[in-house]
Each structure stands twice: as C-alpha cells, then as structure tokens.
Short mmCIF file of C-alpha atoms and ligand atoms in Angstrom, two decimals:
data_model
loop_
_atom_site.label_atom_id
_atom_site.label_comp_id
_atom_site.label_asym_id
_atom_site.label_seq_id
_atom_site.Cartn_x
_atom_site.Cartn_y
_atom_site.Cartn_z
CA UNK A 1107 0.00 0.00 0.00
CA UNK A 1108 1.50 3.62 -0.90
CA UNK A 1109 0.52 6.67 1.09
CA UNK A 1110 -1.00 9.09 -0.82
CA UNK A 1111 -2.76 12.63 -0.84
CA UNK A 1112 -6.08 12.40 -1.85
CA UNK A 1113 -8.35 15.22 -3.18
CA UNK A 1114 -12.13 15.58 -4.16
CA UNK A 1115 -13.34 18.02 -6.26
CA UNK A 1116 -17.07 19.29 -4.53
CA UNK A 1117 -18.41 21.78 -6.61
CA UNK A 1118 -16.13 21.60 -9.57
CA UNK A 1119 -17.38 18.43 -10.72
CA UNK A 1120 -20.69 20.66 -11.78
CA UNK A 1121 -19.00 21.85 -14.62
CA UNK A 1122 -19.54 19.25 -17.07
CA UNK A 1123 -17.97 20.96 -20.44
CA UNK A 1124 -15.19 22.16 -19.40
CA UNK A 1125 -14.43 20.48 -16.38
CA UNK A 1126 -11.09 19.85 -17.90
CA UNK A 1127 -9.77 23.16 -17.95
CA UNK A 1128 -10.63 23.42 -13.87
CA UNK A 1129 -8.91 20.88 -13.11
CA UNK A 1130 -5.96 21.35 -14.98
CA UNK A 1131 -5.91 24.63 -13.03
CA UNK A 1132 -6.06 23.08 -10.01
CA UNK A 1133 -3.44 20.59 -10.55
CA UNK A 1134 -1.13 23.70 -11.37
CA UNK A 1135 -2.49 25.28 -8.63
CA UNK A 1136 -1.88 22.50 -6.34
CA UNK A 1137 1.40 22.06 -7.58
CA UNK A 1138 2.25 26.33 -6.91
CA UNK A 1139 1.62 25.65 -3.27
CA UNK A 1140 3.91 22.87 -2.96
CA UNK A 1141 6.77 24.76 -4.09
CA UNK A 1142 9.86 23.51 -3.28
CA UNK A 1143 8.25 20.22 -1.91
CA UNK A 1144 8.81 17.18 -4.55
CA UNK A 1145 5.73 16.30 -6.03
CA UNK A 1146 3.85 14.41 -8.76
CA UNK A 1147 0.04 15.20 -9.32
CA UNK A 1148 -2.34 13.12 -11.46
CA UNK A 1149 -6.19 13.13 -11.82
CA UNK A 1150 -9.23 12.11 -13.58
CA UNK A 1151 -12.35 13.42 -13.56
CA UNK A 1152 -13.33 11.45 -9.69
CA UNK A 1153 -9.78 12.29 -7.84
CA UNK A 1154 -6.72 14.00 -7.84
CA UNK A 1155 -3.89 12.28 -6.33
CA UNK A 1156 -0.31 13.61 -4.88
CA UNK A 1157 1.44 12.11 -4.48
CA UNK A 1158 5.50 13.78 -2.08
CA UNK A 1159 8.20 11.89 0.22
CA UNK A 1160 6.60 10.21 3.30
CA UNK A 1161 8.41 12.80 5.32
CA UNK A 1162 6.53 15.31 3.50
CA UNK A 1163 3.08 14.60 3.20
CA UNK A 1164 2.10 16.51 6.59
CA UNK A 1165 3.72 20.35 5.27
CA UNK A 1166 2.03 19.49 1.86
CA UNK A 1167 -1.41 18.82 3.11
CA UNK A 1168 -1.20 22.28 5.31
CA UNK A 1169 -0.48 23.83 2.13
CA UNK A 1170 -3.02 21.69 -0.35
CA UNK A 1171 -5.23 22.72 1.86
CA UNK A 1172 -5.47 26.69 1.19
CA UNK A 1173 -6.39 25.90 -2.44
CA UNK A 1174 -9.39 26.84 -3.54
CA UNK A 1175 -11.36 24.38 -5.76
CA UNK A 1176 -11.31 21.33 -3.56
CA UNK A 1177 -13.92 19.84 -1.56
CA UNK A 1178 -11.72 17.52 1.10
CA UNK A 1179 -8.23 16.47 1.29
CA UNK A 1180 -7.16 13.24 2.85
CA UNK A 1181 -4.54 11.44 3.62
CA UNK A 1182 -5.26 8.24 2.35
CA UNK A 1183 -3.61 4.66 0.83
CA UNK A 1184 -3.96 2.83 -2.73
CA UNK A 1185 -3.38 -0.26 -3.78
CA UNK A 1186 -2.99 -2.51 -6.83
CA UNK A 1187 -4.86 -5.36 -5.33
CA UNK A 1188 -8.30 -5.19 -5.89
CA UNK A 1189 -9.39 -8.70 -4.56
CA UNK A 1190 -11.35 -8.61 -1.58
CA UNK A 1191 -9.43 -10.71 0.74
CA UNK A 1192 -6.38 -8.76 0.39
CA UNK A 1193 -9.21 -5.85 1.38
CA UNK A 1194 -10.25 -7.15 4.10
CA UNK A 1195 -6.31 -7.98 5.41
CA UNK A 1196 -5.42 -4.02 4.31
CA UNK A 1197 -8.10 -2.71 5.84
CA UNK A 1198 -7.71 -4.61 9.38
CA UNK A 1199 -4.03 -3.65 9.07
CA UNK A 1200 -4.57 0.33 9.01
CA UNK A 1201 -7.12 0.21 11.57
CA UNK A 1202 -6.05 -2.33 14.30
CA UNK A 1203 -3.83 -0.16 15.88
CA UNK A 1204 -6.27 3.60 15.93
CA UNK A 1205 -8.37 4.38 18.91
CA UNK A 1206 -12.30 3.58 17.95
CA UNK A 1207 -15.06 2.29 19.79
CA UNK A 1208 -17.43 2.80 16.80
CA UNK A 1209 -17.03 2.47 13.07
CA UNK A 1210 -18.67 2.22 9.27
CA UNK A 1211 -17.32 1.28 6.47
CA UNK A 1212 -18.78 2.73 2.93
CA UNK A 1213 -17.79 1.57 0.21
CA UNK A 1214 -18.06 3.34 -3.55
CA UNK A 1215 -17.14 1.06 -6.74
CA UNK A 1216 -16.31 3.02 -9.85
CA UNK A 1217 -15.56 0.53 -11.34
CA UNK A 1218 -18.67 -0.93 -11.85
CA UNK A 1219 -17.52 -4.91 -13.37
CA UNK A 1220 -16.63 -5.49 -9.86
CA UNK A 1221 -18.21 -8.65 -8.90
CA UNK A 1222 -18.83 -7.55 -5.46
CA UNK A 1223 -21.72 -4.79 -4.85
CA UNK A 1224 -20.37 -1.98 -2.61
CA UNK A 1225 -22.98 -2.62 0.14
CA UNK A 1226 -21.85 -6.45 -0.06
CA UNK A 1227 -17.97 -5.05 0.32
CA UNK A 1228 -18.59 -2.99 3.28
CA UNK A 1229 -20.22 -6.01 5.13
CA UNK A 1230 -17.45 -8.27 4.43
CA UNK A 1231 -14.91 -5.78 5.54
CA UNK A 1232 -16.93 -4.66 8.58
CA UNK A 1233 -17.36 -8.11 9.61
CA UNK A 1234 -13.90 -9.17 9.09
CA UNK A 1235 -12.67 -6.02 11.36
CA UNK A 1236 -15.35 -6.91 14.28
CA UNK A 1237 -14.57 -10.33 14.28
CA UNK A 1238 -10.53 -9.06 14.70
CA UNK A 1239 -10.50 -6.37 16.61
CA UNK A 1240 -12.47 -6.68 20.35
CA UNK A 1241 -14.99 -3.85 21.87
CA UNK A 1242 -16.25 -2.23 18.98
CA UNK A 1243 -19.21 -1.77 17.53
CA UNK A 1244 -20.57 -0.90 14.52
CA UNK A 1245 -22.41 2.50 14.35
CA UNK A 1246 -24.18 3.23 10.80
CA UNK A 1247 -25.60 7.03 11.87
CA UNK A 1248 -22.47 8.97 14.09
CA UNK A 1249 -19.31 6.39 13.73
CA UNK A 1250 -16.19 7.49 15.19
CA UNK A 1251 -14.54 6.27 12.73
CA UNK A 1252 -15.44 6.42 8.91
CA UNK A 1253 -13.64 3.65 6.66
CA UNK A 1254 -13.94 4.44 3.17
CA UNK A 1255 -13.31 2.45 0.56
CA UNK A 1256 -13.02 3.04 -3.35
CA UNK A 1257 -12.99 0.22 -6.02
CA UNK A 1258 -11.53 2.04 -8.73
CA UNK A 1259 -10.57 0.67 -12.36
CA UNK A 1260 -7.35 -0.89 -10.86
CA UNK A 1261 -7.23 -0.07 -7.54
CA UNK A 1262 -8.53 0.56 -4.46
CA UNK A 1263 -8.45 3.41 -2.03
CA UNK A 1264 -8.27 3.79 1.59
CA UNK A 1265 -9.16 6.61 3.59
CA UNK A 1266 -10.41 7.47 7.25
CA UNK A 1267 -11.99 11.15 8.15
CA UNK A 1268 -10.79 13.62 5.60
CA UNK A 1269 -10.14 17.43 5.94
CA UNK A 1270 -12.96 20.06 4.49
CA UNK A 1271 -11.40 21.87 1.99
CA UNK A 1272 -11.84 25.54 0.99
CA UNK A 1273 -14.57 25.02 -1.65
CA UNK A 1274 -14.91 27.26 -4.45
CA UNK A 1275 -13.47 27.37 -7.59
CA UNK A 1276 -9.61 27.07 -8.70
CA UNK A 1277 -7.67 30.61 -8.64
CA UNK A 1278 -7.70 31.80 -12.20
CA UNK A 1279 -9.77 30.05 -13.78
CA UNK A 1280 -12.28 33.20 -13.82
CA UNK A 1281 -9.59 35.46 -15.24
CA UNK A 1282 -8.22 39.02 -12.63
CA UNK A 1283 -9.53 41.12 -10.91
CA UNK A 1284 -7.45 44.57 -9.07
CA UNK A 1285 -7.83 44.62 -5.41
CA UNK A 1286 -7.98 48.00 -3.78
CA UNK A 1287 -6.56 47.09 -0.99
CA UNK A 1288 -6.15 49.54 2.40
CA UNK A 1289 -4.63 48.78 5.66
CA UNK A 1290 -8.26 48.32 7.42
CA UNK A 1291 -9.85 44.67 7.91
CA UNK A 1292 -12.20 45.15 5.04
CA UNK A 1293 -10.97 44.78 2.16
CA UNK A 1294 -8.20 41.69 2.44
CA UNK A 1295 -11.41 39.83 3.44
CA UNK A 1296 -13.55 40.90 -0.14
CA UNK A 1297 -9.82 39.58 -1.72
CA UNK A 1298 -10.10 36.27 -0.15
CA UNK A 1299 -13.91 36.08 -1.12
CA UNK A 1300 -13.12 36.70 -5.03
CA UNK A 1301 -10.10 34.76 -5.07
CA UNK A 1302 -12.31 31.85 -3.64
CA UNK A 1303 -14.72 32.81 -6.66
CA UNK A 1304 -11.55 31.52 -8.94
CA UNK A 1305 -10.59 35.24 -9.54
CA UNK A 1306 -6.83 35.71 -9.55
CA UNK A 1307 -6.21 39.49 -7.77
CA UNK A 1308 -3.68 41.71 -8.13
CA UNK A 1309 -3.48 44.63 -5.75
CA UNK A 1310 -3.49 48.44 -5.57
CA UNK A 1311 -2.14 50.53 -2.51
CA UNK A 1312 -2.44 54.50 -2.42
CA UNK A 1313 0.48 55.67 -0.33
CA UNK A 1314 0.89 59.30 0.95
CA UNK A 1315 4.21 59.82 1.97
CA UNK A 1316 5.08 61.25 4.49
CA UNK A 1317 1.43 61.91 6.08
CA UNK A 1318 1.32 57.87 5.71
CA UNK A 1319 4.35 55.88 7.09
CA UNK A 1320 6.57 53.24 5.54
CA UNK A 1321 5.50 50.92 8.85
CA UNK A 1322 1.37 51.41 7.18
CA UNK A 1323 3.06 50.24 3.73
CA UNK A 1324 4.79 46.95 5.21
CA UNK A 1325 1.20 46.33 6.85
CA UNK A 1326 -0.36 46.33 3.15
CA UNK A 1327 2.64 44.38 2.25
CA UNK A 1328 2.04 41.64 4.73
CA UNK A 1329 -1.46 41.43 4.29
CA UNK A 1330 -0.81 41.01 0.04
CA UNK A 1331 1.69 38.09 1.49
CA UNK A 1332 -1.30 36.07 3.24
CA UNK A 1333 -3.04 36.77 0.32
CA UNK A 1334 -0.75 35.31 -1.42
CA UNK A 1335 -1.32 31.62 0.46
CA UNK A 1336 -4.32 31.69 -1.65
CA UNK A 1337 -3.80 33.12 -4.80
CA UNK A 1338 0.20 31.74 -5.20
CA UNK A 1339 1.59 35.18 -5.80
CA UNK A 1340 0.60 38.88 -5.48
CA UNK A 1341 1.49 42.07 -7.91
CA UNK A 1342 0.87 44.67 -5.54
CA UNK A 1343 0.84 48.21 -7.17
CA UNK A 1344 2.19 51.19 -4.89
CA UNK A 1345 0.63 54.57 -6.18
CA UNK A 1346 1.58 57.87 -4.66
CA UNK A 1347 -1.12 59.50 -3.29
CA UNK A 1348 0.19 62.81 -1.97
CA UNK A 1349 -0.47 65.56 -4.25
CA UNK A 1350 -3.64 64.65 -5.43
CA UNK A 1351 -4.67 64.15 -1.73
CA UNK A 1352 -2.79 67.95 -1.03
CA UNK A 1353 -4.20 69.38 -3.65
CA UNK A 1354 -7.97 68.06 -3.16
CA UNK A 1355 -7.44 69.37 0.14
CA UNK A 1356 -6.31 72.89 -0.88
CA UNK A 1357 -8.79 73.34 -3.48
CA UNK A 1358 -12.09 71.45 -2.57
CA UNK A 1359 -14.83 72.11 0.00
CA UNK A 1360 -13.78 69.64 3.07
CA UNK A 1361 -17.28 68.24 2.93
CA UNK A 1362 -16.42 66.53 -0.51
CA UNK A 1363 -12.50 65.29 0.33
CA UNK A 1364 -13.47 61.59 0.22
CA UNK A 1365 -15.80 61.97 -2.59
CA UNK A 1366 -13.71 63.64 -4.75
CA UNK A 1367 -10.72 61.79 -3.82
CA UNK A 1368 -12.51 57.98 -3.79
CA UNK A 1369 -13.40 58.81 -7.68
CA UNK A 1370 -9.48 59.70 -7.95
CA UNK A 1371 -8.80 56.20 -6.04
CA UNK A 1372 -11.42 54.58 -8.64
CA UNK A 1373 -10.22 56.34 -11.61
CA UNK A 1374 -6.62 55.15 -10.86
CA UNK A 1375 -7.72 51.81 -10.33
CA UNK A 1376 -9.59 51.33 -13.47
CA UNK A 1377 -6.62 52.30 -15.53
CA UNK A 1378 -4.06 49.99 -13.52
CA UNK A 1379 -6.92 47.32 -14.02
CA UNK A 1380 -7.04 47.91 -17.57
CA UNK A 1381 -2.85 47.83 -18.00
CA UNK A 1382 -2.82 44.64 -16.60
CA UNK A 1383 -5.82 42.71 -18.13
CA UNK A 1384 -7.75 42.97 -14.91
CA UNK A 1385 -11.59 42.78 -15.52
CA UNK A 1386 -13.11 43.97 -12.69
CA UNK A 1387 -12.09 46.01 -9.67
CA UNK A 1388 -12.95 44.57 -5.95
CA UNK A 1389 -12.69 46.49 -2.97
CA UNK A 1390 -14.03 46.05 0.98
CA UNK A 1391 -16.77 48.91 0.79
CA UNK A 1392 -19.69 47.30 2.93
CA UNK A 1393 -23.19 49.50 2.82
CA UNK A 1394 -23.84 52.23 5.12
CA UNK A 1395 -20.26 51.39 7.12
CA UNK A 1396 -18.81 54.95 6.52
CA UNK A 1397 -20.55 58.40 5.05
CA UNK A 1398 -18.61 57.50 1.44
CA UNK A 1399 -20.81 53.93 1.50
CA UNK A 1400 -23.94 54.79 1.51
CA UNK A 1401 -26.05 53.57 -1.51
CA UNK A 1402 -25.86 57.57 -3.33
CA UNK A 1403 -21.93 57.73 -2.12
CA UNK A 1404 -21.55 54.88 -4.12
CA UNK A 1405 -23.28 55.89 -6.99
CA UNK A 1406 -21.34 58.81 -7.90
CA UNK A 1407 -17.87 57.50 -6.91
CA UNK A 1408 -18.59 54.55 -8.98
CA UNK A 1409 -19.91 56.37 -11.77
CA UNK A 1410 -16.46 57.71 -12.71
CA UNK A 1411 -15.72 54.82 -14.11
CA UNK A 1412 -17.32 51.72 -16.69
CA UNK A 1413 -15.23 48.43 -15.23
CA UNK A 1414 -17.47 46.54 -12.56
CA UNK A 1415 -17.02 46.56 -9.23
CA UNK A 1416 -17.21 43.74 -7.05
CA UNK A 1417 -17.78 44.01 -3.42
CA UNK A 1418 -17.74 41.13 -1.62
CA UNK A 1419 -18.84 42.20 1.83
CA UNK A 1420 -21.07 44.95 0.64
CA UNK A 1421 -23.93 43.12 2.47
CA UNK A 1422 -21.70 41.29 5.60
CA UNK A 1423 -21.71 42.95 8.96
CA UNK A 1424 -18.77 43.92 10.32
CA UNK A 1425 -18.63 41.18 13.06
CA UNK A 1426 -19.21 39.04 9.74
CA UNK A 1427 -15.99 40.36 8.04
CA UNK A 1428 -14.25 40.34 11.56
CA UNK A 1429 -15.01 36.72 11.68
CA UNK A 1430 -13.41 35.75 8.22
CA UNK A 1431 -10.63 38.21 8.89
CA UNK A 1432 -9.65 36.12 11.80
CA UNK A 1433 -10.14 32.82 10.04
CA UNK A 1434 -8.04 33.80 7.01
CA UNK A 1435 -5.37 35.35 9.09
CA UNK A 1436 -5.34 38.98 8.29
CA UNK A 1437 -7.27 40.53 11.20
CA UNK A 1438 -3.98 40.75 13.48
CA UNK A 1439 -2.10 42.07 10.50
CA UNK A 1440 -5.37 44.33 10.13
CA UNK A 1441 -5.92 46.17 13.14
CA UNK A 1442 -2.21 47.08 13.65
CA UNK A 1443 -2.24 50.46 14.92
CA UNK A 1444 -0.79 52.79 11.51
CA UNK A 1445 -2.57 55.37 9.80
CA UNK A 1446 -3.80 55.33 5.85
CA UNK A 1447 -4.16 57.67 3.78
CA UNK A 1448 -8.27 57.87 4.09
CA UNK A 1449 -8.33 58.31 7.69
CA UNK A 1450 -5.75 61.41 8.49
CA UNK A 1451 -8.01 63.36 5.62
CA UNK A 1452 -11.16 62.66 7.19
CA UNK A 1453 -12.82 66.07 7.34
CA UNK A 1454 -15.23 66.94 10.51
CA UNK A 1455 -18.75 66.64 8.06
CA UNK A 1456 -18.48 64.49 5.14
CA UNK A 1457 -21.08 65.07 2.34
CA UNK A 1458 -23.61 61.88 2.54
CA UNK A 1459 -25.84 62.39 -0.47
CA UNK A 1460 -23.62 64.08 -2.30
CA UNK A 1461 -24.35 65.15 -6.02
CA UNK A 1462 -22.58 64.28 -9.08
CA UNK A 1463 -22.85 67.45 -10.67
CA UNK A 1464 -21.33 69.14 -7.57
CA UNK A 1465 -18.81 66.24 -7.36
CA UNK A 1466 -17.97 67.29 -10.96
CA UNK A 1467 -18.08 71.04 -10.52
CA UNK A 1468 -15.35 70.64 -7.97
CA UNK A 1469 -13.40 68.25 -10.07
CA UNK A 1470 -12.43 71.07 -12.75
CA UNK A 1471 -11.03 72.94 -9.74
CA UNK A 1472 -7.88 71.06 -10.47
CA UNK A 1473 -6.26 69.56 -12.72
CA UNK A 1474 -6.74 65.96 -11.91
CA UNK A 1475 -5.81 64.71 -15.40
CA UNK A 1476 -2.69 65.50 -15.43
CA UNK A 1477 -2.11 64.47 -11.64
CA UNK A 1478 -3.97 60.90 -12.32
CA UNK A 1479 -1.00 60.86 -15.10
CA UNK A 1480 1.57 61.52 -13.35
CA UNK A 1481 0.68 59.14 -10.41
CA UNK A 1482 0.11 55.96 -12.33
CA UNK A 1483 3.56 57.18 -14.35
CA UNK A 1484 5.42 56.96 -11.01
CA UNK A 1485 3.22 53.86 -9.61
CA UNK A 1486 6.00 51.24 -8.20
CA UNK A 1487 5.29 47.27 -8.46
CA UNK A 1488 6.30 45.16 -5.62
CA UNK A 1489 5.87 40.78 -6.10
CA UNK A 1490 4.94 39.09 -3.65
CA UNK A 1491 4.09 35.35 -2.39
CA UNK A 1492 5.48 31.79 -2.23
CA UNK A 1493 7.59 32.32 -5.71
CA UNK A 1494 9.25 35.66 -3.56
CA UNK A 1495 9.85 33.12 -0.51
CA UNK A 1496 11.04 30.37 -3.31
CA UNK A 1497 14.44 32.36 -3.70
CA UNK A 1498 15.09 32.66 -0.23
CA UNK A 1499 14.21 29.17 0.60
CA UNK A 1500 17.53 28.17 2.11
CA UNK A 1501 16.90 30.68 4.65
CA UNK A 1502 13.12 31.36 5.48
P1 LIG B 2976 -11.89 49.43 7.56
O1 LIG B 2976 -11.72 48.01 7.81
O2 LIG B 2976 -11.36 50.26 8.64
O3 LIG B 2976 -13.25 49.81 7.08
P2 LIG B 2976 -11.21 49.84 4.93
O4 LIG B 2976 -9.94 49.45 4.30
O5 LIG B 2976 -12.42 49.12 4.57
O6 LIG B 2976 -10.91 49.74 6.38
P3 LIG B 2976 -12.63 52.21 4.07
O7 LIG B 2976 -12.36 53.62 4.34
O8 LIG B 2976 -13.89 51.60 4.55
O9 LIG B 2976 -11.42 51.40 4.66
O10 LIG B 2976 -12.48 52.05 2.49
C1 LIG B 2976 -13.35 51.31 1.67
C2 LIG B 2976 -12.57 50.52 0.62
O11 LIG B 2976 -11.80 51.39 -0.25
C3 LIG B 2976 -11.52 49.64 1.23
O12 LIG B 2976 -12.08 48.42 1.68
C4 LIG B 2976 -10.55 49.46 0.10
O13 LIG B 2976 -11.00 48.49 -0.82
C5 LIG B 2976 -10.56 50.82 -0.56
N1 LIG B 2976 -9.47 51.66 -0.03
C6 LIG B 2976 -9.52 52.55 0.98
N2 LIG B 2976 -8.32 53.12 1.21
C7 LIG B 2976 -7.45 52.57 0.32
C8 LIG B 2976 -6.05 52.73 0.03
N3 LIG B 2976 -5.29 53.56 0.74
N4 LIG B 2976 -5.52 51.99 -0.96
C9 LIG B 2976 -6.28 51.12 -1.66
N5 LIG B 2976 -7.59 50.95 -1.44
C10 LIG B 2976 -8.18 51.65 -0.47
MG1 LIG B 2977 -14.38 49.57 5.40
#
C-alpha cells in the first residue's frame, strides 16, 4: 500500500464541459503551493492524487489545503490489489492499531464490473474487522470512525476522516480582478472572497508619503503576502497619493474630500486594471459602514468609471468580516495600529448624499488629469508570495 494525498473536487465536478480546464488549473495550482516540496500530481475526472516523500506529506497537506477548488483532502492509501481478501487484510491492518469504539465502512465502486456490490464489500470488511479487533461496535448514523473504501478501475483506495477543503473554484480560472486594498480589515477579506470565486487578484495601494508611514506600507505588504497563500503570488501596485490628496485638500470644499478623492482612487484603479488585463475592480466597501458607502456615495464615486465593481462584503456585517478576517489570518495584521491615507483626511462633516454634478463642478477645480497621469507614471510594483519566498528558501 503507498501513502498518498487524496483530493475531491465538490463543486467543480458541476462543470460538465469544461471540467477539464478546472482541473488542470487546479493541478497547477496544487502544484504552486507545494513549491519547493517534490511532487507528482495526477487526476481524472473522480480524484486527484499527490502524491511527495513520506516525510513530506504533513507540510504538503497544510499547504493543499489553502487551495481553492477542492472539496476535502485526505490522507489516504492505494493499492494494486483489488481482490477482496487482500481488502479485508489491508483494511484490518490500518485500523487495528487507531483508537475507535465505533465504526462504518462505505464503500463506492467506480468501477462498476466489480463482482462484489459496494454494500456487499462494506459487510465483508466490517465483519472481518469486528470479528478481529475486540470492543467495537458498529455505528451506521455517528461512527467514530469512517472507513472508506473506493474500487476504482485498478485499484482501491483507503481513507479514514478527511479534511474540508476551501470550496470554491480554482484561482484563475475566472480570469483578474485589481484589489484596492487599504490597511483596514475590510478589504483583504472581499480579496479572499473573489479569489475563492476563482478570480486571480492583483493589488493596488495608495500611499501618501510622508502623512502615511513606511511601517502602514509593510502592513499592506504583509497582508498582500497572506493573500498570497491563496492566490500563489501577489502584484501589488504602490501609487503615490500625496499631491492629489494635497491638492484636493487645498482646493475642494472639506465636505467633498473623500468623494472627490474615492473617484481619484477609482479612476486610478480602473486604468491599472485595464494595463494589466484585470476585468473587474474589488474592494471592501460594505453599505452604510462609513458616510462614502452609503447607496448615493456609491453611486457617484462609482460612476467615474465603466469596469465593474465587485464588493464582496457589501452586504456582511462587520462582526461578519471580523469573523473571516480572523479565520483567514489577516485581522492581526489588520488592526495594527498605523494610519492610511483615508483616515488622516477625514474632514469633521463628510457630504452623505452628495451630487454628481457638484462632485464634478469641484473636479475642474484642479487639474486631476494631469495628476492621475503623473501618479500611475510613477506607480511602483512590488511581487509578492510563495515564488518571492522560493528564492530565499535556504533561509526562510
Ligand atoms: P476598515 O476596515 O477600517 O473599514 P477599509 O480598508 O475598509 O478599512 P474604508 O475607508 O472603509 O477602509 O475604504 C473602503 C474601501 O476602499 C476599502 O475596503 C478598500 O477596498 C478601498 N481603499 C480605501 N483606502 C485605500 C487605500 N489607501 N488603498 C487602496 N484601497 C483603499
Ligand atoms: Mg471599510
């Protein structure tokens, strides 16, 4: 019997043209988050197997298991004997020595010319293990233990109590997407949510030096590097913020600062987006949170712009997004205590119906063609993820 990673697909398998082209992405996805780990992936359209050093196989299923696309991950065993005898003796063998007082076997034949029925398999094998093994009982409806077996072509497969995977669908397969993405807790959660969608993200960060520190920059940094467990690798794209932000601030009634300069942000965005084959933009606005999110706010920042924009916790509360945030581990990178560039620009009375036409009107007060220009001219690219870590591996 080898030792083998075991992986089942969940929702994928729904996509019956083209399921092909998922799963190829997920096998290259898989094989990203292994890295430097030896590996050798195959699949068909049931189960994708990897198969890494026995020394291994605990690092790579920590890893397997932040790809989206896969429904459970197991450790599990195959074999080239398929006759049921040899079952029973395998089975009895990798279950003598665990700690059960209840157990079920199931059984699944895919390979249907297999003279035993699966219900008729799971008997034998259940019988065989009570008749071995003393003090245990069967239990059909809540068994301790779960045996499963597969009959496959040829070859069977052995598993016990797998590991839920992260569901959704495999990074990239829906094409990119620009992350605007801030120092708060919102928005590294709407990146998760979209890269779970099978959107591959890139990300945009609007700096103002020096009202915003380099310490609030190595906080966006760090949260585009857990971002990067799940999407393999992050383009993060650095745009300096400060003289729009000073001259919005010079020249623009205080109670449209964040309207004015959100369309800037958008703006920006959409043109970054647009350089780098991104389709959509996503960012962590949630309704109602802040005076720029309510539904007219929205409206006329967003209207700046044609490329969609996805907002993943739009409709989450916060103790929603705090909940993810801590599950995905950004929400101690999150509420690290520096500054961005929204928050030391917040004026006493923000606008909170404000009007496009006055939003406009205030716009040809400067000349924010020329600075949106010269920003994304400057704008600075920093890479980073498990392909940064790859050429440091002798050290981290
Ligand atoms: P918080 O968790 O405190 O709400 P936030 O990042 O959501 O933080 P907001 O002021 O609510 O901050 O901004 C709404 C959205 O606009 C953010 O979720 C983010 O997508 C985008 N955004 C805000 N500031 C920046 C920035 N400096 N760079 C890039 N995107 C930003
Ligand atoms: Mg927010």
């Amino acid at each position: 019997m080898k030792k083998i990673i075991i992986i089942k697909y969940g929702e994928l398998s729904t996509k019956k043209d083209n399921i092909n082209f998922f799963l190829k992405a997920l096998k290259q996805n898989v094989s990203n988050s292994l890295g430097n780990i030896k590996h050798t992936i195959s699949y068909d359209f049931g189960r994708m197997f990897v198969d890494v050093l026995e020394d291994d196989i605990n690092i790579a299923l920590d890893r397997i298991k932040n790809v989206f696309g896969i429904h459970e991950v197991i450790i599990g065993y195959k074999d080239a004997n398929i006759d049921i005898e040899v079952i029973k003796e395998n089975v009895l063998n990798l279950v003598k020595d665990k700690d059960f007082k209840t157990f079920k076997v199931l059984t699944k034949r895919s390979d249907k010319n297999y003279p035993i029925k699966s219900m008729d398999v799971s008997k034998m094998v259940g019988g065989y293990i009570l008749k071995n093994i003393s003090n245990i009982k069967v239990d059909v409806h809540n068994p301790e233990l779960l045996i499963e077996i597969e009959i496959r072509k040829d070859e069977v497969l052995y598993y016990f109590n797998g590991i839920p995977g992260l569901g959704g669908y495999p990074v990239g397969t829906l094409g990119k997407g620009l992350l605007m993405l801030s120092g708060g807790i919102d928005s590294p959660v709407a990146g998760y949510l979209a890269i779970k969608r099978g959107v591959k993200i890139e990300a945009i960060y609007f700096e103002s030096p020096p009202h915003t520190s380099e310490a609030a920059k190595n906080k966006v940094i760090k949260l585009a590097r857990t971002l990067a467990k799940y999407n393999t690798t992050v383009k993060l794209h650095v745009i300096n913020f400060t003289k729009i932000q000073e001259t919005i601030l010079r020249n623009i009634p205080h109670e449209y600062l964040i309207t004015i300069m959100r369309r800037m942000m958008y703006r920006i965005s959409a043109i970054i987006a647009h350089n780098n084959k991104c389709n959509i933009l996503i960012n962590g606005e949630s309704i109602g949170q802040v005076a720029s999110q309510t539904l007219t706010s929205m409206r006329v920042i967003n209207s700046v712009i044609k490329m969609p924009v996805i907002r993943p916790v739009a409709c989450f509360d916060k103790l929603e997004i705090i909940d993810l945030a801590k599950k995905i581990g950004t929400y101690e990178i999150s509420t690290l205590p520096y500054e961005d560039c929204c928050t030391i620009f917040v004026p006493d009375h923000p606008v909170i119906n404000p009007s496009s036409i006055k939003a406009q009107e205030y716009e040809e007060l400067i000349p924010y063609k020329e600075l949106i220009h010269e920003a994304i001219k400057g704008h600075e690219v920093i890479s980073v993820g498990i392909k940064e870590d790859k050429e440091y591996e002798d050290i981290l």
